[in-house]
Amino acid sequence: MPTVLILGAGSDMAVALARRYAAAGHTIQLAARNPQQLRPLEQDLRIRHRIAATVHAFDALNFESHAAFYQSLPTPPDIVICVFGYLGDQEKGQQDWNEASRIINTNYTGAVSILNIAAESMAARGTGTIIGISSVAGDRGRMSNYLYGSAKAGFTAYLSGLRNRLWHSGVHVMTVEPGFVATQMTEHLTLPPLLTAQPAEVAEDIFKAAENKKNVLYTKWFWRYIMTIIRNIPEPIFKKKKL
Ligand SMILES: NC(=O)c1ccc[n+]([C@@H]2O[C@H](COP(=O)([O-])OP(=O)(O)OC[C@H]3O[C@@H](n4cnc5c(N)ncnc54)[C@H](OP(=O)(O)O)[C@@H]3O)[C@@H](O)[C@H]2O)c1
């Protein structure tokens, strides 16, 4: 059975993904800043699904550690899912470079750093799948979250280029664009229930789409159409809205 590496494995979306891939019999490698936090999940996956699971320390912002981290994995993963992200505080980031750079470096630079390494390894083996969790926030910059949105836009473009390059090496790259998802990241926000997905729904969508080698997944599905409308609002009108 294939091995799945989940980066940012403590997040609600990642836990749902770990459960979905474990239910399908995959070996799971869980990686997060605080690996001890992942021990109960690791044990639960092993007992409930009778699969092999391991836990690893990984910090997206410690770029220099990424090559050694990937080398230290018990087996090279067949599927890498980049789940970590940082919404941050837009208004704080407008004045405080530490906050702005943390948003940019977590969502873009850190993801590029680790996926460059996974890409080289998979290209050399001529097989594998890379799944990047980007965001609909990257489809058009808005005043309320353009630091996060621009980092995700960069990540979406990176994944597009990586998909183009790695197709020629037999490696599949899938971009995931969630809309609203009920997780710790959004618990301080009031989200419209009809537009908001649960982490388990997102995990199911991702699992199925990856099996079908989809290139770009919007989840829930209707976000593809919502974002088509939002992208097409003329700029003279868009800039006057408080979005
Ligand atoms: N929730 C939404 O509505 C929504 C919508 C669109 C896209 N997304 C994206 O979906 C992904 C999952 O988000 P979520 O909603 O499940 O959020 P979440 O529960 O807040 O999870 C974010 C995760 O990122 C990890 N992380 C942050 N900085 C890190 C670093 N330097 N190194 C390693 N891990 C780090 C956190 O780890 P710790 O546990 O160590 O803090 C946390 O587990 C993110 O990429 C997010 O941008 C979410």
mmCIF file of C-alpha atoms and ligand atoms in Angstrom:
data_model
loop_
_atom_site.group_PDB
_atom_site.id
_atom_site.type_symbol
_atom_site.label_atom_id
_atom_site.label_comp_id
_atom_site.label_asym_id
_atom_site.label_seq_id
_atom_site.Cartn_x
_atom_site.Cartn_y
_atom_site.Cartn_z
ATOM 1 C CA MET A 1 0.000 0.000 0.000
ATOM 2 C CA PRO A 2 1.273 3.530 -0.750
ATOM 3 C CA THR A 3 2.794 5.709 1.962
ATOM 4 C CA VAL A 4 1.301 9.170 2.577
ATOM 5 C CA LEU A 5 3.284 12.009 4.169
ATOM 6 C CA ILE A 6 1.034 14.645 5.758
ATOM 7 C CA LEU A 7 2.799 17.979 6.442
ATOM 8 C CA GLY A 8 1.069 20.032 9.139
ATOM 9 C CA ALA A 9 -0.593 16.901 10.496
ATOM 10 C CA GLY A 10 -2.078 18.533 13.591
ATOM 11 C CA SER A 11 -4.580 20.614 11.637
ATOM 12 C CA ASP A 12 -8.227 19.601 11.543
ATOM 13 C CA MET A 13 -8.097 19.064 7.790
ATOM 14 C CA ALA A 14 -4.939 16.954 8.113
ATOM 15 C CA VAL A 15 -6.441 14.748 10.823
ATOM 16 C CA ALA A 16 -9.442 14.093 8.569
ATOM 17 C CA LEU A 17 -7.066 13.285 5.676
ATOM 18 C CA ALA A 18 -5.012 10.919 7.852
ATOM 19 C CA ARG A 19 -8.188 9.087 8.853
ATOM 20 C CA ARG A 20 -9.394 8.849 5.216
ATOM 21 C CA TYR A 21 -6.094 7.524 3.845
ATOM 22 C CA ALA A 22 -5.679 5.136 6.800
ATOM 23 C CA ALA A 23 -9.199 3.794 6.184
ATOM 24 C CA ALA A 24 -8.042 2.948 2.641
ATOM 25 C CA GLY A 25 -5.093 1.012 4.097
ATOM 26 C CA HIS A 26 -2.281 3.489 3.378
ATOM 27 C CA THR A 27 0.811 3.808 5.569
ATOM 28 C CA ILE A 28 0.736 7.253 7.209
ATOM 29 C CA GLN A 29 3.661 9.565 8.064
ATOM 30 C CA LEU A 30 2.464 12.424 10.275
ATOM 31 C CA ALA A 31 4.677 15.538 10.419
ATOM 32 C CA ALA A 32 4.176 18.654 12.552
ATOM 33 C CA ARG A 33 5.998 21.202 14.693
ATOM 34 C CA ASN A 34 4.956 19.403 17.868
ATOM 35 C CA PRO A 35 5.167 15.663 17.107
ATOM 36 C CA GLN A 36 4.171 14.645 20.660
ATOM 37 C CA GLN A 37 0.754 16.163 19.968
ATOM 38 C CA LEU A 38 0.312 13.588 17.185
ATOM 39 C CA ARG A 39 0.944 10.466 19.323
ATOM 40 C CA PRO A 40 -2.745 9.847 20.184
ATOM 41 C CA LEU A 41 -3.691 10.120 16.478
ATOM 42 C CA GLU A 42 -0.826 7.801 15.491
ATOM 43 C CA GLN A 43 -1.977 5.183 18.036
ATOM 44 C CA ASP A 44 -5.606 5.539 16.992
ATOM 45 C CA LEU A 45 -4.788 5.063 13.284
ATOM 46 C CA ARG A 46 -2.715 1.946 14.059
ATOM 47 C CA ILE A 47 -5.362 0.328 16.235
ATOM 48 C CA ARG A 48 -8.468 1.326 14.299
ATOM 49 C CA HIS A 49 -7.176 0.677 10.772
ATOM 50 C CA ARG A 50 -4.303 -1.804 11.415
ATOM 51 C CA ILE A 51 -1.930 0.312 9.336
ATOM 52 C CA ALA A 52 1.629 1.512 9.961
ATOM 53 C CA ALA A 53 1.864 5.110 11.175
ATOM 54 C CA THR A 54 4.859 7.206 12.225
ATOM 55 C CA VAL A 55 5.336 10.680 13.672
ATOM 56 C CA HIS A 56 8.003 13.226 12.616
ATOM 57 C CA ALA A 57 9.105 16.719 13.645
ATOM 58 C CA PHE A 58 8.676 19.292 10.870
ATOM 59 C CA ASP A 59 8.683 23.092 10.927
ATOM 60 C CA ALA A 60 7.773 24.756 7.630
ATOM 61 C CA LEU A 61 9.768 27.860 8.614
ATOM 62 C CA ASN A 62 13.000 25.955 9.325
ATOM 63 C CA PHE A 63 13.949 25.763 5.647
ATOM 64 C CA GLU A 64 17.501 24.481 6.297
ATOM 65 C CA SER A 65 16.104 21.395 8.064
ATOM 66 C CA HIS A 66 13.857 20.270 5.202
ATOM 67 C CA ALA A 67 16.325 18.142 3.231
ATOM 68 C CA ALA A 68 17.433 16.234 6.369
ATOM 69 C CA PHE A 69 13.789 15.834 7.436
ATOM 70 C CA TYR A 70 12.851 14.247 4.088
ATOM 71 C CA GLN A 71 15.940 12.005 4.137
ATOM 72 C CA SER A 72 15.079 10.816 7.657
ATOM 73 C CA LEU A 73 11.637 9.443 6.713
ATOM 74 C CA PRO A 74 11.454 5.631 7.094
ATOM 75 C CA THR A 75 10.464 5.264 3.411
ATOM 76 C CA PRO A 76 10.176 7.850 0.614
ATOM 77 C CA PRO A 77 6.473 8.758 0.495
ATOM 78 C CA ASP A 78 4.344 7.937 -2.557
ATOM 79 C CA ILE A 79 1.931 10.768 -1.771
ATOM 80 C CA VAL A 80 2.875 14.078 -0.109
ATOM 81 C CA ILE A 81 0.082 16.334 1.153
ATOM 82 C CA CYS A 82 1.100 19.874 2.097
ATOM 83 C CA VAL A 83 -1.604 20.960 4.541
ATOM 84 C CA PHE A 84 0.074 23.490 6.849
ATOM 85 C CA GLY A 85 -0.874 27.129 6.541
ATOM 86 C CA TYR A 86 -1.124 30.349 8.520
ATOM 87 C CA LEU A 87 -4.019 32.797 8.094
ATOM 88 C CA GLY A 88 -2.414 35.392 10.367
ATOM 89 C CA ASP A 89 -3.693 38.871 11.097
ATOM 90 C CA GLN A 90 -4.040 41.030 7.977
ATOM 91 C CA GLU A 91 -4.223 44.386 9.799
ATOM 92 C CA LYS A 92 -1.259 43.528 12.023
ATOM 93 C CA GLY A 93 0.708 42.383 8.976
ATOM 94 C CA GLN A 94 0.144 45.756 7.285
ATOM 95 C CA GLN A 95 2.251 47.398 10.023
ATOM 96 C CA ASP A 96 4.373 44.579 11.386
ATOM 97 C CA TRP A 97 6.789 42.911 8.977
ATOM 98 C CA ASN A 98 7.259 39.951 11.352
ATOM 99 C CA GLU A 99 3.588 39.063 10.946
ATOM 100 C CA ALA A 100 3.579 39.716 7.173
ATOM 101 C CA SER A 101 6.701 37.630 6.586
ATOM 102 C CA ARG A 102 5.361 34.791 8.753
ATOM 103 C CA ILE A 103 2.225 34.680 6.573
ATOM 104 C CA ILE A 104 4.277 34.729 3.357
ATOM 105 C CA ASN A 105 6.930 32.282 4.573
ATOM 106 C CA THR A 106 4.511 29.724 5.997
ATOM 107 C CA ASN A 107 2.058 29.654 3.092
ATOM 108 C CA TYR A 108 4.527 30.130 0.232
ATOM 109 C CA THR A 109 8.267 29.872 0.976
ATOM 110 C CA GLY A 110 7.988 26.958 3.425
ATOM 111 C CA ALA A 111 5.714 25.027 1.074
ATOM 112 C CA VAL A 112 8.041 25.615 -1.889
ATOM 113 C CA SER A 113 11.083 24.623 0.170
ATOM 114 C CA ILE A 114 9.730 21.211 1.199
ATOM 115 C CA LEU A 115 7.896 20.452 -2.064
ATOM 116 C CA ASN A 116 11.034 21.201 -4.122
ATOM 117 C CA ILE A 117 12.689 18.357 -2.194
ATOM 118 C CA ALA A 118 9.719 15.988 -2.575
ATOM 119 C CA ALA A 119 9.551 16.859 -6.303
ATOM 120 C CA GLU A 120 13.215 15.985 -6.900
ATOM 121 C CA SER A 121 12.824 12.676 -5.093
ATOM 122 C CA MET A 122 9.628 11.719 -6.949
ATOM 123 C CA ALA A 123 10.972 12.840 -10.341
ATOM 124 C CA ALA A 124 14.044 10.635 -9.816
ATOM 125 C CA ARG A 125 11.784 7.673 -8.953
ATOM 126 C CA GLY A 126 9.421 8.479 -11.858
ATOM 127 C CA THR A 127 6.319 8.094 -9.681
ATOM 128 C CA GLY A 128 4.327 9.854 -6.962
ATOM 129 C CA THR A 129 1.612 12.372 -6.143
ATOM 130 C CA ILE A 130 1.963 15.834 -4.602
ATOM 131 C CA ILE A 131 -1.150 17.484 -3.188
ATOM 132 C CA GLY A 132 -0.970 21.154 -2.166
ATOM 133 C CA ILE A 133 -3.719 22.775 -0.087
ATOM 134 C CA SER A 134 -3.948 26.313 -1.405
ATOM 135 C CA SER A 135 -7.073 28.492 -1.045
ATOM 136 C CA VAL A 136 -9.744 30.336 -2.995
ATOM 137 C CA ALA A 137 -8.277 33.404 -1.239
ATOM 138 C CA GLY A 138 -5.473 33.172 -3.819
ATOM 139 C CA ASP A 139 -7.868 33.624 -6.744
ATOM 140 C CA ARG A 140 -8.308 37.370 -6.154
ATOM 141 C CA GLY A 141 -6.782 39.715 -3.595
ATOM 142 C CA ARG A 142 -9.220 41.311 -1.109
ATOM 143 C CA MET A 143 -8.621 44.019 1.515
ATOM 144 C CA SER A 144 -9.416 41.652 4.406
ATOM 145 C CA ASN A 145 -6.746 39.013 3.678
ATOM 146 C CA TYR A 146 -4.470 39.931 0.778
ATOM 147 C CA LEU A 147 -1.245 38.973 2.595
ATOM 148 C CA TYR A 148 -2.505 35.413 3.052
ATOM 149 C CA GLY A 149 -4.260 35.485 -0.338
ATOM 150 C CA SER A 150 -1.166 36.604 -2.232
ATOM 151 C CA ALA A 151 0.962 33.879 -0.610
ATOM 152 C CA LYS A 152 -1.673 31.297 -1.592
ATOM 153 C CA ALA A 153 -1.809 32.792 -5.129
ATOM 154 C CA GLY A 154 1.934 32.236 -5.377
ATOM 155 C CA PHE A 155 1.507 28.694 -4.083
ATOM 156 C CA THR A 156 -1.253 27.990 -6.641
ATOM 157 C CA ALA A 157 1.019 29.231 -9.472
ATOM 158 C CA TYR A 158 3.906 27.154 -8.092
ATOM 159 C CA LEU A 159 1.743 24.012 -8.073
ATOM 160 C CA SER A 160 0.598 24.718 -11.640
ATOM 161 C CA GLY A 161 4.188 24.962 -12.850
ATOM 162 C CA LEU A 162 5.237 21.922 -10.841
ATOM 163 C CA ARG A 163 2.345 19.911 -12.356
ATOM 164 C CA ASN A 164 3.458 20.930 -15.850
ATOM 165 C CA ARG A 165 7.081 19.972 -15.134
ATOM 166 C CA LEU A 166 6.436 16.703 -13.285
ATOM 167 C CA TRP A 167 3.854 15.357 -15.726
ATOM 168 C CA HIS A 168 6.832 14.617 -17.973
ATOM 169 C CA SER A 169 8.357 12.505 -15.157
ATOM 170 C CA GLY A 170 5.215 10.497 -14.309
ATOM 171 C CA VAL A 171 4.432 12.470 -11.119
ATOM 172 C CA HIS A 172 0.972 13.920 -10.520
ATOM 173 C CA VAL A 173 0.420 17.295 -8.804
ATOM 174 C CA MET A 174 -3.015 18.317 -7.536
ATOM 175 C CA THR A 175 -3.988 21.804 -6.336
ATOM 176 C CA VAL A 176 -6.738 21.972 -3.720
ATOM 177 C CA GLU A 177 -8.707 25.189 -3.345
ATOM 178 C CA PRO A 178 -10.974 24.983 -0.314
ATOM 179 C CA GLY A 179 -13.563 27.672 0.279
ATOM 180 C CA PHE A 180 -14.723 28.011 3.903
ATOM 181 C CA VAL A 181 -13.904 25.027 6.131
ATOM 182 C CA ALA A 182 -14.911 24.737 9.800
ATOM 183 C CA THR A 183 -11.480 24.340 11.472
ATOM 184 C CA GLN A 184 -9.377 26.016 14.163
ATOM 185 C CA MET A 185 -8.219 28.502 11.502
ATOM 186 C CA THR A 186 -11.721 29.887 11.051
ATOM 187 C CA GLU A 187 -13.266 29.317 14.494
ATOM 188 C CA HIS A 188 -13.099 33.072 15.282
ATOM 189 C CA LEU A 189 -15.076 33.889 12.099
ATOM 190 C CA THR A 190 -18.825 33.679 11.478
ATOM 191 C CA LEU A 191 -19.056 31.505 8.374
ATOM 192 C CA PRO A 192 -22.221 31.029 6.292
ATOM 193 C CA PRO A 193 -23.297 27.436 7.085
ATOM 194 C CA LEU A 194 -24.412 26.608 3.517
ATOM 195 C CA LEU A 195 -21.020 27.573 2.080
ATOM 196 C CA THR A 196 -18.935 25.928 4.814
ATOM 197 C CA ALA A 197 -17.497 22.405 4.565
ATOM 198 C CA GLN A 198 -16.556 20.077 7.419
ATOM 199 C CA PRO A 199 -12.961 18.747 7.415
ATOM 200 C CA ALA A 200 -14.180 15.178 6.742
ATOM 201 C CA GLU A 201 -16.041 16.324 3.588
ATOM 202 C CA VAL A 202 -12.902 18.076 2.343
ATOM 203 C CA ALA A 203 -10.808 14.969 3.052
ATOM 204 C CA GLU A 204 -13.243 12.779 1.112
ATOM 205 C CA ASP A 205 -13.191 15.187 -1.854
ATOM 206 C CA ILE A 206 -9.378 15.253 -1.840
ATOM 207 C CA PHE A 207 -9.048 11.461 -1.568
ATOM 208 C CA LYS A 208 -11.425 10.848 -4.500
ATOM 209 C CA ALA A 209 -9.988 13.626 -6.677
ATOM 210 C CA ALA A 210 -6.414 12.387 -6.154
ATOM 211 C CA GLU A 211 -7.467 8.829 -7.045
ATOM 212 C CA ASN A 212 -8.959 10.239 -10.272
ATOM 213 C CA LYS A 213 -5.817 12.309 -10.954
ATOM 214 C CA LYS A 214 -7.723 15.587 -10.938
ATOM 215 C CA ASN A 215 -5.531 18.660 -11.486
ATOM 216 C CA VAL A 216 -7.418 21.368 -9.585
ATOM 217 C CA LEU A 217 -10.049 20.622 -6.953
ATOM 218 C CA TYR A 218 -12.411 23.245 -5.569
ATOM 219 C CA THR A 219 -14.071 22.013 -2.371
ATOM 220 C CA LYS A 220 -17.004 22.367 -1.863
ATOM 221 C CA TRP A 221 -17.485 22.018 -5.635
ATOM 222 C CA PHE A 222 -19.525 25.205 -6.094
ATOM 223 C CA TRP A 223 -16.534 27.405 -5.109
ATOM 224 C CA ARG A 224 -15.252 26.972 -8.690
ATOM 225 C CA TYR A 225 -18.314 28.921 -9.900
ATOM 226 C CA ILE A 226 -18.315 31.438 -7.029
ATOM 227 C CA MET A 227 -14.670 32.254 -7.793
ATOM 228 C CA THR A 228 -15.355 32.526 -11.545
ATOM 229 C CA ILE A 229 -17.897 35.243 -10.720
ATOM 230 C CA ILE A 230 -15.579 36.976 -8.218
ATOM 231 C CA ARG A 231 -12.617 36.938 -10.637
ATOM 232 C CA ASN A 232 -14.796 38.508 -13.336
ATOM 233 C CA ILE A 233 -16.089 41.496 -11.352
ATOM 234 C CA PRO A 234 -14.544 44.488 -13.148
ATOM 235 C CA GLU A 235 -11.708 46.090 -11.155
ATOM 236 C CA PRO A 236 -13.318 49.601 -11.083
ATOM 237 C CA ILE A 237 -16.283 48.030 -9.221
ATOM 238 C CA PHE A 238 -14.258 45.500 -7.184
ATOM 239 C CA LYS A 239 -11.900 48.090 -5.690
ATOM 240 C CA LYS A 240 -14.811 50.104 -4.223
ATOM 241 C CA LYS A 241 -16.231 47.102 -2.308
ATOM 242 C CA LYS A 242 -15.196 46.366 1.282
ATOM 243 C CA LEU A 243 -14.345 42.695 0.813
HETATM 244 N N1 LIG B 1 -10.182 26.588 7.156
HETATM 245 C C1 LIG B 1 -10.438 27.190 5.998
HETATM 246 O O1 LIG B 1 -11.516 27.808 5.819
HETATM 247 C C2 LIG B 1 -9.454 27.114 4.868
HETATM 248 C C3 LIG B 1 -9.848 27.611 3.624
HETATM 249 C C4 LIG B 1 -8.964 27.542 2.562
HETATM 250 C C5 LIG B 1 -7.726 26.981 2.737
HETATM 251 N N2 LIG B 1 -7.336 26.525 3.954
HETATM 252 C C6 LIG B 1 -6.010 25.936 4.087
HETATM 253 O O2 LIG B 1 -6.150 24.602 4.516
HETATM 254 C C7 LIG B 1 -4.980 24.192 5.209
HETATM 255 C C8 LIG B 1 -5.376 23.564 6.539
HETATM 256 O O3 LIG B 1 -5.915 24.566 7.345
HETATM 257 P P1 LIG B 1 -6.923 24.331 8.541
HETATM 258 O O4 LIG B 1 -8.138 25.084 8.235
HETATM 259 O O5 LIG B 1 -7.020 22.876 8.867
HETATM 260 O O6 LIG B 1 -6.179 25.167 9.642
HETATM 261 P P2 LIG B 1 -5.559 24.899 11.062
HETATM 262 O O7 LIG B 1 -6.357 23.898 11.817
HETATM 263 O O8 LIG B 1 -5.316 26.272 11.640
HETATM 264 O O9 LIG B 1 -4.168 24.252 10.684
HETATM 265 C C9 LIG B 1 -3.049 24.935 10.281
HETATM 266 C C10 LIG B 1 -1.908 23.987 10.549
HETATM 267 O O10 LIG B 1 -0.711 24.538 9.999
HETATM 268 C C11 LIG B 1 0.307 24.215 10.900
HETATM 269 N N3 LIG B 1 1.416 25.136 10.823
HETATM 270 C C12 LIG B 1 1.412 26.489 10.916
HETATM 271 N N4 LIG B 1 2.664 26.959 10.836
HETATM 272 C C13 LIG B 1 3.470 25.875 10.694
HETATM 273 C C14 LIG B 1 4.873 25.695 10.565
HETATM 274 N N5 LIG B 1 5.726 26.754 10.597
HETATM 275 N N6 LIG B 1 5.355 24.448 10.433
HETATM 276 C C15 LIG B 1 4.544 23.378 10.414
HETATM 277 N N7 LIG B 1 3.201 23.471 10.549
HETATM 278 C C16 LIG B 1 2.679 24.710 10.690
HETATM 279 C C17 LIG B 1 -0.323 24.323 12.284
HETATM 280 O O11 LIG B 1 0.490 23.570 13.159
HETATM 281 P P3 LIG B 1 0.429 23.639 14.756
HETATM 282 O O12 LIG B 1 -0.550 22.564 15.116
HETATM 283 O O13 LIG B 1 1.838 23.333 15.152
HETATM 284 O O14 LIG B 1 0.001 25.031 15.111
HETATM 285 C C18 LIG B 1 -1.682 23.730 12.040
HETATM 286 O O15 LIG B 1 -1.694 22.347 12.281
HETATM 287 C C19 LIG B 1 -4.109 25.439 5.332
HETATM 288 O O16 LIG B 1 -3.127 25.440 4.322
HETATM 289 C C20 LIG B 1 -5.090 26.565 5.103
HETATM 290 O O17 LIG B 1 -4.445 27.723 4.622
HETATM 291 C C21 LIG B 1 -8.179 26.565 5.031
#
